[in-house]
Short mmCIF file of C-alpha atoms and ligand atoms in Angstrom, two decimals:
data_model
loop_
_atom_site.label_atom_id
_atom_site.label_comp_id
_atom_site.label_asym_id
_atom_site.label_seq_id
_atom_site.Cartn_x
_atom_site.Cartn_y
_atom_site.Cartn_z
CA MET A 26 -6.45 32.49 -4.33
CA ALA A 27 -7.10 29.42 -6.29
CA ARG A 28 -7.14 25.72 -4.85
CA PRO A 29 -4.74 23.57 -7.67
CA THR A 30 -7.19 20.88 -8.96
CA PRO A 31 -7.63 17.47 -7.23
CA THR A 32 -5.33 14.80 -8.64
CA SER A 33 -6.53 11.36 -8.38
CA CYS A 34 -4.83 9.16 -6.03
CA PRO A 35 -2.47 6.55 -7.49
CA CYS A 36 -3.84 4.13 -5.37
CA GLY A 37 -7.11 3.70 -8.22
CA LEU A 38 -9.76 4.19 -6.41
CA PRO A 39 -11.98 6.92 -8.14
CA ALA A 40 -11.39 9.51 -5.13
CA ALA A 41 -8.78 13.19 -5.23
CA TYR A 42 -5.51 11.72 -3.32
CA GLU A 43 -5.82 14.33 -0.36
CA ASP A 44 -9.56 12.82 0.44
CA CYS A 45 -8.07 9.45 -0.15
CA CYS A 46 -4.68 7.70 0.42
CA GLY A 47 -3.18 11.24 2.29
CA ARG A 48 -5.78 11.42 4.50
CA PHE A 49 -3.65 8.44 5.88
CA HIS A 50 0.17 9.70 4.56
CA ALA A 51 -0.83 13.29 6.24
CA GLY A 52 -1.25 11.29 10.01
CA THR A 53 -4.74 12.79 9.78
CA ALA A 54 -6.96 9.53 9.48
CA ALA A 55 -6.15 5.61 9.45
CA ALA A 56 -6.76 2.90 7.07
CA PRO A 57 -9.38 1.42 8.54
CA THR A 58 -9.24 -1.62 6.77
CA ALA A 59 -5.49 -4.13 5.69
CA GLU A 60 -7.46 -3.18 1.83
CA ALA A 61 -6.93 1.00 2.61
CA LEU A 62 -3.39 0.30 4.17
CA MET A 63 -2.71 -1.73 1.33
CA ARG A 64 -4.10 0.30 -0.76
CA SER A 65 -2.17 3.49 0.43
CA ARG A 66 1.23 2.18 1.30
CA TYR A 67 1.22 1.38 -2.90
CA ALA A 68 0.48 5.24 -3.50
CA ALA A 69 3.27 5.89 -0.80
CA PHE A 70 5.39 3.81 -3.35
CA VAL A 71 4.16 5.63 -6.41
CA ARG A 72 5.21 8.25 -4.14
CA GLU A 73 8.36 7.60 -2.75
CA ASP A 74 7.21 8.42 1.18
CA ALA A 75 9.78 5.59 2.49
CA ALA A 76 8.45 7.50 5.96
CA TYR A 77 4.69 6.14 5.38
CA LEU A 78 6.30 2.85 5.02
CA LEU A 79 8.40 2.56 7.41
CA ARG A 80 5.45 3.56 9.72
CA THR A 81 3.24 1.12 8.47
CA TRP A 82 5.22 -2.25 8.78
CA HIS A 83 5.35 -4.72 11.51
CA PRO A 84 7.91 -4.03 13.50
CA ASP A 85 9.57 -7.66 13.14
CA THR A 86 9.79 -7.55 9.36
CA ARG A 87 10.41 -4.15 9.04
CA PRO A 88 13.35 -3.06 7.03
CA PRO A 89 15.86 -0.23 7.89
CA GLY A 90 15.00 1.43 4.54
CA VAL A 91 13.32 1.96 1.73
CA ALA A 92 15.26 3.15 -1.33
CA PHE A 93 12.87 3.24 -4.40
CA ASP A 94 14.43 2.18 -8.16
CA PRO A 95 14.68 5.42 -10.18
CA GLY A 96 13.69 3.49 -13.22
CA LEU A 97 10.96 2.05 -11.62
CA THR A 98 7.18 3.72 -12.69
CA TRP A 99 4.41 1.77 -11.08
CA VAL A 100 1.15 2.29 -13.07
CA GLY A 101 -1.24 0.76 -11.59
CA LEU A 102 -2.65 -1.47 -8.30
CA GLU A 103 -6.11 -3.84 -8.74
CA VAL A 104 -6.62 -5.56 -6.10
CA LEU A 105 -7.57 -8.67 -6.44
CA GLY A 106 -9.02 -10.30 -2.93
CA ALA A 107 -9.43 -9.89 0.96
CA GLU A 108 -9.65 -11.80 3.43
CA ASP A 109 -10.32 -10.15 7.59
CA GLY A 110 -8.36 -7.42 7.36
CA SER A 111 -11.92 -5.53 8.67
CA ALA A 112 -13.04 -3.38 12.29
CA PHE A 113 -13.48 -6.59 13.78
CA HIS A 114 -10.50 -8.73 12.42
CA ARG A 115 -6.60 -8.30 13.96
CA ARG A 116 -5.45 -10.12 10.86
CA GLY A 117 -6.10 -10.00 6.83
CA THR A 118 -4.30 -10.90 3.86
CA VAL A 119 -4.67 -8.98 0.60
CA THR A 120 -4.44 -9.93 -2.70
CA TYR A 121 -2.38 -8.27 -5.49
CA ARG A 122 -1.65 -6.91 -8.73
CA ALA A 123 0.75 -3.47 -9.29
CA ARG A 124 1.95 -2.85 -12.99
CA TYR A 125 4.83 -1.41 -13.87
CA ARG A 126 7.49 0.52 -16.24
CA ASP A 127 11.44 -0.85 -16.10
CA GLY A 128 12.77 1.17 -19.17
CA GLY A 129 11.30 0.32 -21.92
CA ARG A 130 9.44 -2.80 -20.14
CA SER A 131 6.19 -3.72 -18.30
CA GLY A 132 6.06 -5.42 -15.36
CA SER A 133 3.71 -6.79 -12.97
CA LEU A 134 3.99 -7.57 -8.88
CA HIS A 135 1.64 -10.07 -8.18
CA GLU A 136 1.51 -11.11 -3.91
CA ARG A 137 -0.39 -11.78 -1.16
CA SER A 138 0.32 -9.63 1.40
CA ARG A 139 -0.16 -10.15 5.37
CA PHE A 140 -1.15 -8.04 8.10
CA GLU A 141 -1.78 -7.38 11.62
CA ARG A 142 -2.85 -4.90 13.68
CA VAL A 143 -0.05 -3.39 16.67
CA ASP A 144 -1.17 -1.38 18.93
CA GLY A 145 -5.08 -0.17 17.18
CA ALA A 146 -2.96 -0.12 13.31
CA TRP A 147 -2.91 -2.19 10.98
CA VAL A 148 0.43 -2.58 9.27
CA TYR A 149 2.29 -4.78 6.62
CA VAL A 150 4.26 -7.98 7.57
CA ASP A 151 4.93 -10.34 4.75
CA GLY A 152 3.86 -11.05 1.39
CA ASP A 153 4.68 -14.36 -1.39
CA PHE A 154 5.27 -13.77 -4.57
CA ILE A 155 2.07 -15.13 -6.65
CA ASP A 156 3.70 -16.79 -10.31
ZN1 ZN B 231 -5.50 6.18 -2.33
#
């Protein structure tokens, strides 16, 4: 049986989904950096993977659930900068712009997000909107 053609990862890296954020979503690998976690969370929004979003949310700021807006389509992610958040840090921040289409309208979300390690794994804490 032929393998289906791998689709490119929604996070914007030039890699197949299965070799990129798909490993984190499936739980077979953990995001090694805050930026990798941020990208995988964006990809989870694209794929509407609420379980992954919740398990990568800091327990202190995690909402009871994640609702996806059915009219909204995420169309691209641009990571603008990252501070700390490497294998040697406990905290990190990532600044990004995520573009979306909402009905006929285009928009973008520009945010500086904070990440921390909990039991060794990177999780999202919170973020500030920029603009
Ligand atoms: Zn990816």
